[in-house]
């Protein structure tokens, strides 16, 4: 008689055999004491094993039970996802808007119009993202980069000499800018370039008052509350201030922005672009090329070597314009003293709004264009426009409040000096240009696509929040006092009112929007760099 | 009453048992802690569908067992990893030893549990299912995707190894 196998005995002890198998083993155990003993030991072992395994570890601490996240967390997650989708959609549609129609096939969001409109109803971002990124800056930066990359790629594909030529061209263009030294002067009070002084570099000056009485053999960038140039700038002059007064000589272009921009007896070697509420180019001034003005009131008595283009509420021309005048304005007056070499084209909403005084000379024709101005005026004349601005303010306030609540550090950001503001603006400008370009480059590699898209989205978020940061800063300034600023919600609201009014100003609103966005963006970027850059350096 | 209150009570009552099952199935305290929490989270989510007339213990143990086996499957406890039935049966025959009998008492629970945790996965998992979770051979065979005699061979082998480990431990 053969004994059952070890496995069969084990299964017998576990009562796991079929009834027939079990009956067979039962029969065997009656005659085999050895097997019976083994099965008995196994039975005891089984009981002991079960008891030992079941013995609770009474020392084992019971951790607190954390119920899983429920509806509110899911809601937050959904809202977060929607927000991110909104940011991305607005960003892409803005980029798409900036692409001219001939390149529309590049647009990845052709059917995104509906989505974009839906989002724009509920989200401040869509408003902001759109206006902001519609700015020419991004378009120019992105298209230039694409052009340059394509050109480089084509040149390399064709032959090496083409690439070498291109490379040397790029180097030739870039190097002077890099090697040309900078003279930077900034401070709280008066920044002066004395009348006997000569600067052989590019000058960057920022202060409460900037006075350039000496000579700058290069470009000059001057920013402050008041900027006065009585000296001689051989290169270009770029200036922004509450009052800009130019009485000296500028060899290149003049770009001046401010509440008032005045040229008094100034000599400009090339073009003048003036942006501001009051623009005045007096009779003793001389502009060798074009004059372009944009502002509420522009008075041009100067001699303009080529064309005059003027945008504004009131345009008064009393000077000598060698070629054409084109205006987009509420009213245009051509004074008796005016001498215009060729044609006058005025875009007005009423033919009577163009007055040409007897005694003035016009070499060519006078053309009154009617329709366009009417359209522009309608923007402010409709109730819908104001409703939109109120919705915009409300949405901006809620988003800003959320932002400041989440990141308390943003509540107390300051720009103590004009220099700091200038630096922030510069950083914002560089970051706004560099970020999409960097993201684009990263996108070109397949691996980098998610990173590239993330960079785009993060950039868009930063740009979007920048005006909330600026609004908070302005609000704090408004409420400055011995008792300290009130609750951040109050300062934010006041600041947002100022910002929204500023960016809706006729003609200069776009520039204000652009400048405030970059300023705020620069502050955010600086903050992040301080935080993470500092942490990295420490680690 | 909110569902949090009765659930918290049931959690406190059954935590150690669920955790012990996970520990025996997964062989690591850390993974057992995570799996236990996950099992209770799953139970909590489905608590509305739980029939209060039925005992909670078997219900939560089944959830925990399924989750732990899922984890093991993800770590490739495939039928192939469990050896073949013939190999295991031959090894069981060759390694035949007497049952431990009284050597296995509740007083030595700590040593037994440690020895079980040290068993290779292919023996530890059926052992825990059979002697801790009280599953029948058929159920174990279904869970692991093998035959019931294969389960028998693995269990026989598991107990032999356990005996060896515990006897060596007693002698030393």
XYZ file of C-alpha atoms in Angstrom:
711
model
C 0.000 0.000 0.000
C 1.466 3.344 -1.102
C 1.196 6.341 1.182
C -0.438 9.510 -0.243
C 1.924 12.228 -1.413
C 2.969 15.121 0.808
C 0.773 17.465 -1.209
C -2.244 15.154 -0.869
C -1.732 14.875 2.896
C -1.411 18.650 3.142
C -4.579 19.129 1.119
C -6.301 16.532 3.274
C -5.375 18.497 6.390
C -6.733 21.649 4.702
C -9.953 19.799 3.776
C -9.271 20.633 0.159
C -9.624 17.180 -1.400
C -12.625 16.023 -3.414
C -14.958 13.654 -1.488
C -13.590 10.627 -3.402
C -9.955 11.571 -2.771
C -10.801 12.249 0.859
C -12.459 8.841 1.259
C -9.327 7.188 -0.165
C -7.045 9.007 2.314
C -9.418 8.247 5.212
C -9.162 4.561 4.346
C -5.336 4.730 4.224
C -5.003 6.576 7.531
C -6.843 3.784 9.378
C -4.012 1.395 8.521
C -0.988 3.766 8.399
C 0.003 5.149 11.791
C 2.891 7.144 10.308
C 0.649 9.043 7.887
C -2.001 9.517 10.559
C 0.589 11.080 12.861
C 1.785 13.377 10.093
C -1.755 14.511 9.320
C -2.450 15.094 13.001
C 0.724 17.227 13.323
C -0.296 19.138 10.239
C -3.736 19.805 11.670
C -2.253 21.200 14.863
C 0.224 23.184 12.831
C -2.592 24.623 10.727
C -4.489 25.742 13.829
C -1.341 27.262 15.326
C -0.460 28.981 12.077
C -3.894 30.553 11.713
C -3.811 31.774 15.311
C -0.294 33.165 14.935
C -1.148 34.980 11.715
C -4.280 36.446 13.242
C -2.536 37.736 16.303
C -3.032 41.492 16.172
C -0.037 43.677 16.526
C -1.474 45.692 19.390
C 1.439 48.104 19.280
C 0.628 49.016 15.741
C -0.641 52.586 15.776
C -3.725 53.293 13.696
C -3.108 56.340 11.541
C -5.890 58.861 11.102
C -8.068 58.164 8.133
C -7.924 60.873 5.507
C -11.161 60.829 3.536
C -10.468 61.224 -0.150
C -10.807 64.653 -1.698
C -14.384 65.227 -2.747
C -16.505 67.631 -4.714
C -14.778 70.870 -3.742
C -11.366 69.551 -4.715
C -12.710 68.204 -7.982
C -14.341 71.565 -8.634
C -11.039 73.302 -7.978
C -9.277 70.900 -10.297
C -11.845 71.504 -13.031
C -11.615 75.272 -12.546
C -7.841 75.044 -12.651
C -7.955 73.035 -15.849
C -10.415 75.522 -17.352
C -8.217 78.419 -16.361
C -5.181 76.824 -17.929
C -7.163 75.989 -21.048
C -8.393 79.577 -21.124
C -4.904 80.958 -20.814
C -3.656 78.695 -23.563
C -6.602 79.414 -25.863
C -6.360 83.156 -25.404
C -2.649 83.110 -25.906
C -2.814 81.063 -29.055
C -5.683 83.022 -30.511
C -3.805 86.228 -29.806
C -0.766 84.840 -31.545
C -3.033 83.760 -34.373
C -4.554 87.254 -34.584
C -1.123 88.709 -34.924
C -0.399 86.581 -37.971
C -1.319 88.349 -41.207
C -4.008 86.753 -43.345
C -1.506 85.536 -45.922
C 0.017 83.308 -43.273
C -3.308 82.149 -41.858
C -2.508 78.535 -42.628
C 0.035 78.726 -39.807
C -2.777 79.351 -37.379
C -3.329 76.276 -35.190
C -6.598 77.656 -33.835
C -8.626 78.545 -36.879
C -11.741 77.027 -35.417
C -10.972 78.387 -31.980
C -12.962 81.571 -32.548
C -16.064 80.271 -30.803
C -14.133 78.932 -27.856
C -12.208 82.138 -27.568
C -15.417 84.204 -27.578
C -16.975 81.995 -24.926
C -13.983 82.317 -22.697
C -13.755 86.038 -23.263
C -17.189 86.451 -21.744
C -16.188 84.997 -18.431
C -12.533 85.634 -18.226
C -10.558 88.769 -17.796
C -7.702 86.883 -19.290
C -9.305 86.597 -22.659
C -9.771 90.359 -22.773
C -6.329 91.069 -21.538
C -4.521 88.309 -23.300
C -6.024 89.486 -26.539
C -5.334 93.189 -26.408
C -1.995 92.644 -24.829
C -0.682 90.097 -27.212
C -2.156 91.789 -30.196
C 0.551 94.310 -29.641
C 2.909 94.525 -32.507
C 5.778 93.470 -30.315
C 5.014 89.800 -30.231
C 4.177 89.675 -33.848
C 7.406 91.363 -34.821
C 9.475 89.221 -32.466
C 7.900 85.957 -33.517
C 7.848 86.677 -37.218
C 11.412 87.980 -37.210
C 12.575 84.876 -35.406
C 10.720 82.577 -37.782
C 12.118 84.522 -40.717
C 15.634 84.421 -39.349
C 15.454 80.726 -38.516
C 14.027 79.864 -41.920
C 16.589 81.996 -43.635
C 19.415 80.420 -41.674
C 18.108 76.930 -42.394
C 17.739 77.664 -46.112
C 21.162 79.246 -46.267
C 22.733 76.272 -44.568
C 20.876 73.861 -46.813
C 22.057 75.616 -49.958
C 25.640 76.343 -49.306
C 28.073 77.254 -46.653
C 29.080 80.608 -48.074
C 25.517 81.851 -47.879
C 25.370 80.834 -44.245
C 28.697 82.445 -43.540
C 27.479 85.642 -45.182
C 24.308 85.579 -43.177
C 26.183 84.870 -39.994
C 28.581 87.732 -40.588
C 25.628 89.993 -41.358
C 23.974 89.031 -38.087
C 27.233 89.515 -36.219
C 27.746 92.863 -37.943
C 24.284 93.939 -36.899
C 24.515 92.688 -33.363
C 28.133 93.371 -32.440
C 28.087 97.165 -32.565
C 25.118 97.071 -30.238
C 26.977 94.836 -27.832
C 30.380 96.410 -27.968
C 29.101 99.952 -27.958
C 29.556 100.935 -24.372
C 26.753 102.216 -22.240
C 26.855 105.192 -19.960
C 24.168 104.699 -17.373
C 23.151 107.491 -15.057
C 20.278 107.185 -12.691
C 19.172 108.525 -9.352
C 16.374 110.136 -7.438
C 17.004 113.779 -8.229
C 18.439 115.664 -11.177
C 20.546 113.869 -13.749
C 22.550 116.290 -15.803
C 24.892 116.104 -18.731
C 26.595 119.471 -18.321
C 26.885 121.902 -21.208
C 30.621 121.382 -21.511
C 30.403 117.627 -21.153
C 30.749 115.093 -23.968
C 29.684 111.468 -23.715
C 31.078 109.199 -26.396
C 28.749 106.334 -25.581
C 25.114 105.495 -25.599
C 23.572 107.322 -22.685
C 20.850 105.875 -20.529
C 19.582 108.397 -18.013
C 16.756 108.025 -15.540
C 15.817 110.352 -12.727
C 13.271 112.808 -11.479
C 14.635 115.396 -13.884
C 16.977 114.659 -16.736
C 18.761 117.531 -18.447
C 21.046 116.884 -21.386
C 22.899 120.145 -22.050
C 26.131 118.662 -23.318
C 26.958 116.386 -26.225
C 26.132 112.707 -26.545
C 28.030 111.058 -29.379
C 25.653 108.144 -29.613
C 22.071 107.354 -28.769
C 20.367 108.756 -25.712
C 17.616 107.138 -23.688
C 16.161 109.471 -21.093
C 13.320 108.791 -18.687
C 11.974 110.762 -15.754
C 9.345 113.180 -14.662
C 10.830 115.885 -16.835
C 13.361 115.497 -19.627
C 15.005 118.464 -21.312
C 17.494 118.230 -24.153
C 19.296 121.467 -24.919
C 22.522 119.919 -26.045
C 23.441 117.743 -28.970
C 22.652 114.064 -29.440
C 24.318 112.717 -32.561
C 22.378 109.441 -32.572
C 18.761 108.746 -31.754
C 16.894 110.124 -28.815
C 14.330 107.956 -27.062
C 12.645 109.621 -24.171
C 9.649 109.190 -21.911
C 8.584 111.689 -19.278
C 5.701 113.742 -18.051
C 7.155 116.701 -19.909
C 9.641 116.294 -22.704
C 11.295 119.426 -24.034
C 13.774 119.294 -26.876
C 15.603 122.497 -27.734
C 18.864 121.135 -29.030
C 20.003 119.026 -31.937
C 19.378 115.352 -32.538
C 21.217 113.678 -35.397
C 18.917 110.674 -35.760
C 15.334 109.917 -34.847
C 13.454 111.314 -31.907
C 10.911 109.136 -30.156
C 9.286 111.079 -27.354
C 6.395 110.039 -25.155
C 4.864 112.029 -22.350
C 2.008 114.191 -21.229
C 3.533 116.980 -23.233
C 6.226 116.710 -25.848
C 7.596 120.017 -27.057
C 10.203 120.734 -29.722
C 11.363 124.328 -29.407
C 13.988 125.411 -31.888
C 15.061 121.797 -32.215
C 16.937 120.342 -35.160
C 16.268 116.710 -35.886
C 18.344 114.885 -38.484
C 15.702 112.285 -39.270
C 12.174 111.520 -38.036
C 10.215 112.642 -35.019
C 7.652 110.393 -33.408
C 5.773 112.175 -30.656
C 3.245 110.501 -28.387
C 1.403 112.400 -25.681
C -1.520 114.535 -24.732
C -0.029 117.816 -25.984
C 2.475 117.834 -28.776
C 4.095 120.978 -30.018
C 6.643 121.348 -32.793
C 7.391 125.051 -32.848
C 8.163 127.292 -35.763
C 11.902 127.365 -35.112
C 12.204 123.609 -35.182
C 13.320 121.684 -38.171
C 12.738 118.026 -38.900
C 14.700 116.627 -41.810
C 12.406 113.670 -42.539
C 8.910 112.734 -41.312
C 6.980 113.889 -38.306
C 4.489 111.512 -36.750
C 2.333 112.678 -33.890
C -0.237 110.848 -31.814
C -2.014 112.651 -29.033
C -4.922 114.775 -28.013
C -3.636 118.042 -29.449
C -0.823 118.397 -31.917
C 0.451 121.748 -33.104
C 2.987 121.572 -35.903
C 4.598 124.880 -36.837
C 7.957 123.372 -37.635
C 9.548 122.728 -40.978
C 9.050 119.065 -41.884
C 11.368 117.726 -44.587
C 9.084 114.953 -45.840
C 5.584 113.983 -44.594
C 3.508 114.802 -41.569
C 1.231 112.144 -40.171
C -0.948 113.090 -37.273
C -3.412 111.215 -35.084
C -5.396 113.043 -32.463
C -8.328 115.063 -31.426
C -7.009 118.417 -32.645
C -4.348 118.866 -35.243
C -3.132 122.353 -36.061
C -0.628 122.807 -38.863
C 1.088 126.124 -39.317
C 4.490 125.083 -40.552
C 6.192 124.123 -43.743
C 5.649 120.520 -44.762
C 7.635 119.655 -47.865
C 5.437 116.824 -49.041
C 2.145 115.275 -47.795
C 0.014 115.635 -44.734
C -2.223 112.849 -43.572
C -4.330 113.200 -40.453
C -6.709 111.026 -38.480
C -8.273 113.541 -36.170
C -11.393 115.079 -34.742
C -10.581 118.423 -36.281
C -7.770 119.711 -38.459
C -6.797 123.349 -38.928
C -4.386 124.475 -41.573
C -3.258 127.979 -40.549
C -2.472 130.867 -42.934
C 1.220 130.401 -42.268
C 1.163 126.800 -43.509
C 3.088 125.797 -46.631
C 2.368 122.282 -47.818
C 4.303 120.927 -50.746
C 1.842 118.338 -51.968
C -1.454 116.811 -50.792
C -3.497 117.103 -47.644
C -5.516 114.027 -46.675
C -7.737 114.386 -43.645
C -9.720 111.522 -42.164
C -12.518 113.351 -40.377
C -16.117 112.557 -39.531
C -17.429 115.824 -40.941
C -16.066 117.772 -43.946
C -16.328 120.970 -41.895
C -13.803 119.582 -39.402
C -11.000 120.322 -41.854
C -10.433 124.062 -41.937
C -8.018 125.491 -44.424
C -7.300 129.144 -43.835
C -6.943 131.531 -46.719
C -3.336 132.481 -47.174
C -2.049 128.948 -46.707
C -0.366 127.240 -49.628
C -1.116 123.694 -50.706
C 0.843 122.374 -53.670
C -1.396 119.396 -54.374
C -4.949 118.322 -53.618
C -7.090 118.387 -50.511
C -8.824 115.128 -49.738
C -11.446 114.689 -47.023
C -11.991 111.051 -46.040
C -15.112 110.648 -43.974
C -16.022 107.146 -42.791
C -13.122 105.932 -40.681
C -13.204 108.439 -37.859
C -16.920 107.898 -37.341
C -16.187 104.273 -36.634
C -13.502 105.098 -34.153
C -15.731 107.503 -32.279
C -18.462 104.918 -32.028
C -16.347 102.871 -29.681
C -16.879 105.366 -26.888
C -20.416 106.270 -27.869
C -22.022 102.880 -27.314
C -23.408 101.663 -24.007
C -22.000 98.215 -24.705
C -18.510 99.593 -24.546
C -19.013 100.837 -20.995
C -20.775 97.665 -19.933
C -17.779 95.745 -21.246
C -15.413 97.920 -19.277
C -17.412 97.384 -16.083
C -17.432 93.623 -16.672
C -13.750 93.827 -17.352
C -13.133 95.740 -14.149
C -15.177 93.258 -12.132
C -13.437 90.268 -13.637
C -10.026 91.869 -13.230
C -10.796 92.677 -9.629
C -11.828 89.094 -8.842
C -8.823 87.583 -10.594
C -6.476 90.085 -9.021
C -7.952 89.480 -5.587
C -7.430 85.752 -6.025
C -3.858 86.360 -7.128
C -3.032 88.633 -4.191
C -4.734 86.282 -1.780
C -2.726 83.335 -3.082
C 0.589 85.213 -3.280
C 0.796 87.716 -0.423
C 4.272 88.750 -1.574
C 2.660 90.496 -4.569
C 0.687 92.789 -2.251
C 3.752 94.717 -1.213
C 5.830 94.923 -4.378
C 7.184 98.409 -4.902
C 9.103 100.374 -7.490
C 10.962 102.835 -5.284
C 12.768 104.741 -8.014
C 12.372 105.628 -11.633
C 15.437 103.474 -12.224
C 13.705 100.464 -10.717
C 10.698 101.110 -12.931
C 12.913 101.377 -15.960
C 14.706 98.193 -15.036
C 11.428 96.345 -14.529
C 10.156 97.627 -17.836
C 13.353 96.475 -19.534
C 13.232 93.056 -17.892
C 9.564 92.753 -18.826
C 10.313 93.705 -22.398
C 13.189 91.258 -22.713
C 11.228 88.464 -21.044
C 8.132 89.107 -23.169
C 10.216 88.932 -26.327
C 12.508 86.134 -25.228
C 9.897 83.834 -23.734
C 7.842 83.137 -26.879
C 11.041 82.856 -28.904
C 12.568 80.447 -26.392
C 9.328 78.474 -26.271
C 9.224 78.381 -30.055
C 12.781 77.079 -30.224
C 12.014 74.440 -27.601
C 8.880 73.482 -29.545
C 10.995 72.765 -32.609
C 12.377 69.713 -30.886
C 9.778 66.991 -30.457
C 10.885 66.231 -26.908
C 10.546 69.880 -26.032
C 6.988 70.307 -27.240
C 5.311 69.977 -23.831
C 7.993 72.168 -22.263
C 7.553 74.702 -25.041
C 3.801 74.798 -24.632
C 4.231 75.081 -20.871
C 6.586 78.021 -21.385
C 4.019 79.692 -23.621
C 1.278 79.123 -21.100
C 3.360 80.291 -18.144
C 4.396 83.353 -20.107
C 0.780 84.096 -20.909
C -0.179 83.681 -17.254
C 2.581 86.055 -16.216
C 1.588 88.648 -18.795
C -2.001 88.272 -17.779
C -1.342 88.866 -14.111
C 1.080 91.691 -14.715
C -1.590 94.375 -14.796
C -3.071 93.179 -11.506
C 0.375 93.617 -9.946
C 0.667 97.100 -11.425
C -2.842 97.984 -10.281
C -1.967 96.990 -6.731
C 1.173 99.123 -6.899
C -0.803 102.131 -8.177
C -3.491 101.576 -5.553
C -0.933 101.609 -2.768
C 0.516 104.835 -4.126
C -2.943 106.406 -4.188
C -3.618 105.538 -0.590
C -0.176 106.424 0.694
C -0.450 107.951 4.135
C 0.764 107.791 7.716
C -1.753 105.091 8.657
C -0.425 102.762 6.004
C -2.367 101.390 3.054
C -5.869 99.971 3.561
C -6.829 96.376 2.803
C -5.305 95.097 -0.392
C -8.722 94.660 -1.966
C -9.297 98.429 -1.736
C -5.919 99.317 -3.197
C -6.348 96.732 -5.931
C -9.749 98.087 -6.917
C -8.576 101.699 -7.012
C -5.502 100.693 -8.997
C -7.550 98.690 -11.468
C -9.843 101.656 -12.097
C -6.788 103.752 -12.946
C -5.316 101.023 -15.131
C -8.537 100.379 -17.046
C -9.097 104.082 -17.649
C -5.485 104.443 -18.769
C -5.585 101.589 -21.234
C -8.836 102.862 -22.719
C -7.597 106.355 -23.420
C -7.925 107.252 -27.049
C -4.732 106.749 -29.032
C -2.381 106.354 -26.083
C -4.377 103.572 -24.414
C -2.617 100.913 -26.411
C 0.759 102.270 -25.429
C -0.292 102.543 -21.798
C -1.511 98.963 -21.931
C 1.739 97.834 -23.461
C 3.901 99.750 -20.996
C 1.940 98.741 -17.890
C 1.878 95.112 -18.961
C 5.614 94.981 -19.506
C 6.294 96.855 -16.279
C 4.209 94.392 -14.272
C 5.619 91.438 -16.127
C 9.120 92.662 -15.367
C 8.249 92.888 -11.683
C 6.900 89.345 -11.664
C 9.941 88.017 -13.519
C 12.289 89.859 -11.143
C 10.436 88.443 -8.164
C 10.565 84.892 -9.514
C 14.239 85.204 -10.331
C 14.923 86.496 -6.855
C 13.006 83.611 -5.356
C 14.091 80.666 -7.423
C 17.391 82.009 -8.666
C 18.344 82.808 -5.072
C 17.223 79.414 -3.846
C 19.208 77.663 -6.554
C 22.300 79.666 -5.753
C 21.939 78.805 -2.081
C 21.454 75.104 -2.849
C -25.792 60.979 10.838
C -23.033 61.636 8.340
C -21.328 58.715 6.779
C -18.028 59.872 8.304
C -19.057 58.833 11.825
C -19.875 55.123 11.283
C -17.051 54.811 8.807
C -14.482 56.144 11.278
C -15.649 53.551 13.768
C -15.380 50.701 11.272
C -11.973 51.943 10.207
C -10.667 51.816 13.763
C -12.089 48.332 14.291
C -10.787 46.761 11.106
C -7.598 48.667 10.433
C -5.185 46.173 11.992
C -6.764 43.184 10.319
C -6.701 44.814 6.898
C -3.180 45.991 7.418
C -2.060 42.493 8.483
C -3.519 41.004 5.299
C -1.770 43.606 3.174
C 1.462 43.036 5.068
C 1.332 39.297 4.454
C 0.374 39.634 0.821
C 2.815 42.407 -0.024
C 5.651 41.429 2.302
C 6.595 44.991 3.233
C 5.310 47.193 6.048
C 5.591 50.337 3.988
C 3.666 49.002 1.027
C 1.146 47.495 3.436
C 0.500 50.916 5.012
C -0.169 52.470 1.604
C -2.320 49.583 0.423
C -4.356 49.671 3.649
C -5.082 53.370 3.263
C -6.014 52.839 -0.365
C -8.332 49.966 0.537
C -10.158 52.124 3.075
C -10.326 55.028 0.622
C -11.953 52.701 -1.912
C -14.339 51.426 0.722
C -15.184 55.004 1.706
C -15.957 55.953 -1.883
C -18.255 52.950 -2.245
C -19.686 53.179 1.228
C -23.045 54.331 -0.117
C -23.324 51.028 -1.962
C -22.365 48.970 1.075
C -25.191 46.900 2.572
C -25.098 47.611 6.288
C -26.875 44.283 6.976
C -23.742 42.435 5.841
C -20.659 42.299 8.061
C -18.108 44.965 7.203
C -15.067 42.748 7.846
C -15.337 40.406 4.846
C -16.271 43.344 2.625
C -13.241 45.467 3.465
C -10.994 42.384 3.441
C -12.138 41.574 -0.071
C -11.439 45.133 -1.199
C -7.989 45.008 0.407
C -7.223 41.584 -1.064
C -8.212 42.652 -4.566
C -6.149 45.793 -4.288
C -3.094 43.947 -2.959
C -3.363 41.290 -5.678
C -3.660 44.082 -8.262
C -0.464 45.553 -6.909
C 1.235 42.165 -7.064
C 0.044 41.595 -10.597
C 1.445 44.959 -11.530
C 4.686 43.707 -10.070
C 4.362 40.629 -12.266
C 3.096 37.952 -9.937
C 1.957 36.127 -13.055
C 1.030 32.428 -13.056
C 4.442 31.814 -14.668
C 6.108 33.265 -11.592
C 4.362 30.683 -9.435
C 6.372 27.778 -10.900
C 4.750 24.686 -12.426
C 2.561 22.324 -10.464
C 4.855 19.349 -11.144
C 7.979 21.187 -9.989
C 6.312 22.362 -6.819
C 4.857 18.897 -6.073
C 8.285 17.269 -6.555
C 9.922 19.847 -4.322
C 7.215 19.280 -1.699
C 7.821 15.507 -1.784
C 11.581 15.943 -1.472
C 11.352 18.472 1.336
C 8.820 16.525 3.380
C 9.092 17.217 7.098
C 6.788 16.669 10.010
C 4.281 19.331 10.971
C 5.399 21.768 13.607
C 2.547 20.917 15.910
C 2.957 22.723 19.232
C 6.006 24.600 18.037
C 3.513 26.936 16.367
C 1.736 28.611 19.203
C 0.143 31.982 19.518
C 3.019 33.022 21.806
C 5.375 32.782 18.888
C 3.141 34.899 16.686
C 5.842 37.518 16.115
C 8.367 34.950 14.896
C 5.755 33.273 12.683
C 4.711 36.545 11.112
C 8.328 37.510 10.474
C 8.989 34.107 8.883
C 5.921 34.468 6.660
C 7.082 37.910 5.549
C 10.452 36.385 4.643
C 8.901 33.695 2.416
C 9.285 34.086 -1.335
C 6.243 35.784 -2.840
C 4.998 32.674 -4.624
C 4.590 30.883 -1.265
C 3.709 33.837 0.906
C 0.698 34.956 -1.150
C -1.217 31.613 -1.194
C -0.321 31.046 2.466
C -1.806 34.393 3.485
C -4.886 33.794 1.350
C -5.453 30.324 2.808
C -4.621 30.748 6.499
C -5.275 34.408 7.071
C -7.982 35.366 4.619
C -9.529 31.870 4.941
C -10.065 31.460 1.235
C -10.848 28.032 -0.136
C -8.431 26.427 -2.602
C -10.818 27.127 -5.465
C -10.900 30.820 -4.625
C -7.137 31.032 -4.350
C -6.779 29.179 -7.653
C -9.096 31.732 -9.308
C -7.309 34.701 -7.746
C -3.904 33.501 -8.854
C -4.960 31.959 -12.151
C -3.610 28.456 -11.417
C -5.127 24.997 -10.683
C -6.240 23.985 -7.203
C -3.656 21.191 -7.002
C -1.025 23.768 -7.904
C -2.340 25.776 -4.943
C -2.023 22.631 -2.817
C 1.597 22.122 -3.864
C 2.489 25.768 -3.190
C 0.868 25.648 0.251
C 2.556 22.358 1.149
C 5.880 23.850 0.088
C 5.170 27.088 1.943
C 4.579 25.236 5.191
C 7.728 23.170 4.739
C 9.812 26.325 4.299
C 8.105 27.922 7.260
C 8.866 24.867 9.399
C 12.480 24.976 8.331
C 12.800 28.662 9.158
C 11.069 28.349 12.518
C 12.974 25.200 13.542
C 16.284 26.844 12.672
C 15.257 29.878 14.629
C 14.320 27.775 17.668
C 17.607 25.872 17.517
C 19.679 29.005 17.270
